[in-house]
Amino acid sequence: RKEVEQDPGPFNVPEGATVAFNCTYSNSASQSFFWYRQDCRKEPKLLMSVYSSGNEDGRFTAQLNRASQYISLLIRDSKLSDSATYLCVVNVRAGKSTFGDGTTLTVKP
Amino acid sequence: EAGVAQSPRYKIIEKRQSVAFWCNPISGHATLYWYQQILGQGPKLLIQFQNNGVVDDSQLPKDRFSAERLKGVDSTLKIQPAKLEDSAVYLCASSLGASYNEQFFGPGTRLTVL
């Protein structure tokens, strides 16, 4: 079993749709959690951190469920520019990052 | 502020040849990472440096891969000899320090082994 698992998708949604991605992790001692975004043939970039209390940044909402060992990312009012691969990242310690294989999102006009 | 620099951007070699990649992190970043990203997969950590010391190299195939960061700034990753399965993008990332979670990635080196 992989340490971090994501549904690879692809998710194909129309503009304006709401879409959610889930990610599960196996190590209960994991300390911190993130979502990175990776555009096609580009490097990953930090999208947002995920806190126990949940956090929101504009159209993006991230939540953590430690009891069930999963994190989620919700994107509201999808834009064409949201098309990318979203990588779930789990740290067992600061700097020790395990990346999921990513979920691909395509937003269509 | 300049980002993480990597070179070359692309490299094509034949199996059993050697190859080296170079990375210059963001100025002032003490922690440097090398990742391997195979097509369709997430980045996999190969090695983590804190200044010029190795913090974690548990997933580095040490029979063929080596890395160094002699002066605590730029770093090189070498593969010798290369195998077909080494075809991947090699990403370098840096962070302010080991206790800082956000990593900044360079554009990567795309390696094709024929």
Coordinates of C-alpha atoms in Angstrom, one line a residue:
Chain A
R1 CA 0.0 0.0 0.0
K2 CA 1.3 3.5 -0.9
E3 CA 2.0 5.9 1.9
V4 CA -0.1 8.6 0.2
E5 CA -2.9 7.6 -2.2
Q6 CA -5.0 9.8 -4.5
D7 CA -7.6 9.1 -7.1
P8 CA -5.7 9.8 -10.3
G9 CA -8.8 11.0 -12.2
P10 CA -8.9 12.5 -14.6
F11 CA -11.7 14.8 -13.4
N12 CA -13.3 16.6 -16.4
V13 CA -15.6 19.4 -15.2
P14 CA -17.3 22.4 -16.9
E15 CA -16.4 25.9 -15.9
G16 CA -18.2 27.0 -12.8
A17 CA -18.4 23.5 -11.3
T18 CA -17.4 22.5 -7.8
V19 CA -15.0 19.6 -7.6
A20 CA -13.4 17.8 -4.7
F21 CA -10.3 15.6 -4.4
N22 CA -9.5 13.3 -1.6
C23 CA -6.2 11.9 -0.4
T24 CA -5.5 9.2 2.2
Y25 CA -2.3 8.6 4.1
S26 CA -1.1 5.5 6.0
N27 CA 1.3 6.9 8.7
S28 CA -0.8 8.0 11.7
A29 CA 2.3 10.0 13.0
S30 CA 2.2 12.4 10.0
Q31 CA 2.5 15.9 11.1
S32 CA 1.7 18.3 8.3
F33 CA -0.2 18.3 5.1
F34 CA -0.2 20.2 1.9
W35 CA -1.7 20.5 -1.6
Y36 CA 0.7 21.4 -4.4
R37 CA -0.3 22.2 -7.9
Q38 CA 1.7 21.0 -11.0
D39 CA 1.0 22.3 -14.4
C40 CA 1.8 20.2 -17.4
R41 CA 5.6 19.9 -17.8
K42 CA 6.2 22.4 -15.0
E43 CA 7.5 22.1 -11.5
P44 CA 5.2 21.6 -8.4
K45 CA 4.1 24.8 -6.5
L46 CA 2.6 25.0 -3.1
L47 CA -1.1 25.7 -3.3
M48 CA -2.0 25.6 0.3
S49 CA -1.3 24.0 3.7
V50 CA -3.9 21.9 5.4
Y51 CA -4.7 22.6 9.0
S52 CA -6.7 20.5 11.5
S53 CA -9.3 23.3 11.7
G54 CA -9.5 23.5 7.9
N55 CA -8.5 26.4 5.8
E56 CA -9.9 28.4 2.9
D57 CA -8.1 30.5 0.3
G58 CA -10.6 32.1 -2.1
R59 CA -12.2 29.4 -4.1
F60 CA -10.1 26.7 -2.5
T61 CA -10.9 24.9 0.8
A62 CA -8.7 22.2 2.4
Q63 CA -9.7 20.0 5.2
L64 CA -8.0 17.4 7.3
N65 CA -9.5 14.4 9.1
R66 CA -6.8 12.8 11.3
A67 CA -9.1 10.1 12.7
S68 CA -9.8 8.8 9.2
Q69 CA -6.3 9.8 7.8
Y70 CA -7.5 11.7 4.8
I71 CA -7.3 15.2 3.5
S72 CA -9.5 16.9 0.9
L73 CA -9.4 19.8 -1.5
L74 CA -12.5 21.5 -2.7
I75 CA -12.5 23.9 -5.6
R76 CA -15.6 26.1 -6.1
D77 CA -16.5 27.9 -9.3
S78 CA -13.8 26.2 -11.4
K79 CA -11.9 28.2 -13.9
L80 CA -10.1 27.1 -17.1
S81 CA -6.9 28.1 -15.3
D82 CA -7.5 25.5 -12.6
S83 CA -6.6 22.7 -15.0
A84 CA -3.6 21.0 -13.6
T85 CA -2.5 18.1 -11.5
Y86 CA -3.0 18.4 -7.8
L87 CA -0.5 16.7 -5.6
C88 CA -1.3 15.7 -2.0
V89 CA 1.8 16.0 0.3
V90 CA 2.3 14.5 3.7
N91 CA 5.2 15.2 6.1
V92 CA 6.2 12.8 8.8
R93 CA 8.6 15.5 10.0
A94 CA 9.5 19.0 8.7
G95 CA 11.1 18.5 5.3
K96 CA 10.4 14.8 4.9
S97 CA 7.7 15.0 2.3
T98 CA 5.9 12.1 0.7
F99 CA 4.0 13.1 -2.5
G100 CA 0.9 11.3 -3.9
D101 CA 0.8 10.6 -7.6
G102 CA -1.6 13.4 -8.2
T103 CA -5.1 14.0 -9.4
T104 CA -5.6 15.5 -12.8
L105 CA -8.2 18.1 -13.3
T106 CA -9.4 19.5 -16.7
V107 CA -11.9 22.3 -16.7
K108 CA -13.7 22.7 -19.9
P109 CA -15.5 25.8 -21.3
Chain B
E1 CA 14.0 37.0 -6.2
A2 CA 15.7 34.4 -8.3
G3 CA 14.2 30.9 -8.1
V4 CA 15.9 27.5 -8.0
A5 CA 18.1 27.1 -11.1
Q6 CA 18.8 23.7 -12.7
S7 CA 20.8 22.6 -15.7
P8 CA 20.7 21.1 -18.1
R9 CA 17.0 21.2 -18.8
Y10 CA 17.1 18.2 -21.1
K11 CA 19.5 15.3 -21.5
I12 CA 19.4 12.2 -23.7
I13 CA 22.0 9.5 -23.0
E14 CA 22.4 5.8 -23.7
K15 CA 22.2 3.2 -21.0
R16 CA 25.4 2.6 -19.1
Q17 CA 26.5 6.2 -19.7
S18 CA 27.0 8.7 -16.9
V19 CA 25.2 12.0 -16.4
A20 CA 25.3 14.8 -14.0
F21 CA 22.8 17.4 -13.0
W22 CA 23.4 20.8 -11.3
C23 CA 21.2 22.8 -9.0
N24 CA 21.5 26.2 -7.4
P25 CA 19.0 26.9 -4.7
I26 CA 17.4 30.1 -3.7
S27 CA 19.9 32.3 -1.9
G28 CA 19.8 31.8 1.8
H29 CA 18.0 28.4 1.7
A30 CA 19.8 26.0 3.9
T31 CA 17.9 22.8 2.9
L32 CA 18.2 21.3 -0.6
Y33 CA 16.3 18.3 -2.0
W34 CA 16.6 16.1 -5.1
Y35 CA 13.5 14.4 -6.3
Q36 CA 12.9 11.9 -9.1
Q37 CA 9.5 12.2 -10.9
I38 CA 8.6 9.4 -13.2
L39 CA 5.9 10.1 -15.8
G40 CA 2.5 9.8 -14.2
Q41 CA 3.8 9.6 -10.6
G42 CA 4.5 12.1 -7.9
P43 CA 8.0 13.3 -7.0
K44 CA 10.0 10.8 -4.9
L45 CA 12.7 12.1 -2.5
L46 CA 16.2 10.9 -3.4
I47 CA 18.3 13.0 -1.0
Q48 CA 17.9 15.9 1.4
F49 CA 20.8 18.2 2.4
Q50 CA 20.9 20.6 5.3
N51 CA 23.8 23.0 4.4
N52 CA 26.5 20.6 3.3
G53 CA 25.4 17.6 5.4
V54 CA 23.1 14.7 4.3
V55 CA 19.8 14.6 6.3
D56 CA 18.1 11.7 4.4
D57 CA 19.4 9.6 1.6
S58 CA 17.3 6.5 2.4
Q59 CA 15.7 6.3 -1.0
L60 CA 18.9 7.1 -3.1
P61 CA 20.1 4.0 -5.1
K62 CA 23.6 4.4 -3.9
D63 CA 25.0 1.8 -6.2
R64 CA 24.5 4.2 -9.1
F65 CA 23.4 7.5 -7.8
S66 CA 25.6 10.0 -5.9
A67 CA 25.0 13.6 -4.8
E68 CA 27.1 16.3 -3.1
R69 CA 26.7 19.8 -1.8
L70 CA 30.3 20.6 -0.9
K71 CA 30.0 24.3 0.0
G72 CA 26.5 24.2 1.3
V73 CA 25.1 26.1 -1.7
D74 CA 24.8 24.4 -5.1
S75 CA 24.6 20.7 -5.6
T76 CA 25.2 18.0 -8.2
L77 CA 23.4 14.7 -8.7
K78 CA 25.2 12.0 -10.7
I79 CA 24.0 8.7 -12.2
Q80 CA 26.7 6.3 -13.2
P81 CA 25.9 4.0 -15.0
A82 CA 22.4 5.0 -16.2
K83 CA 19.6 2.4 -16.7
L84 CA 16.5 2.7 -18.8
E85 CA 14.3 3.0 -15.7
D86 CA 16.2 6.2 -14.7
S87 CA 14.3 8.1 -17.4
A88 CA 12.5 10.7 -15.4
V89 CA 12.4 14.4 -14.5
Y90 CA 14.9 15.2 -11.7
L91 CA 13.7 18.1 -9.6
C92 CA 15.7 20.1 -7.2
A93 CA 13.9 22.0 -4.4
S94 CA 15.0 24.2 -1.6
S95 CA 13.6 25.6 1.6
L96 CA 14.8 28.1 4.2
G97 CA 15.6 25.3 6.6
A98 CA 14.6 21.8 7.7
S99 CA 11.9 23.1 9.9
Y100 CA 10.3 25.0 7.1
N101 CA 7.7 23.0 5.2
E102 CA 7.3 25.0 2.0
Q103 CA 9.7 23.8 -0.7
F104 CA 10.4 25.8 -3.9
F105 CA 11.1 23.7 -6.9
G106 CA 13.3 24.3 -9.9
P107 CA 12.2 23.6 -13.5
G108 CA 13.7 20.1 -13.5
T109 CA 16.0 18.2 -15.8
R110 CA 14.2 15.8 -18.1
L111 CA 16.4 12.7 -18.6
T112 CA 15.8 10.2 -21.3
V113 CA 17.9 7.0 -21.2
L114 CA 17.9 5.0 -24.5

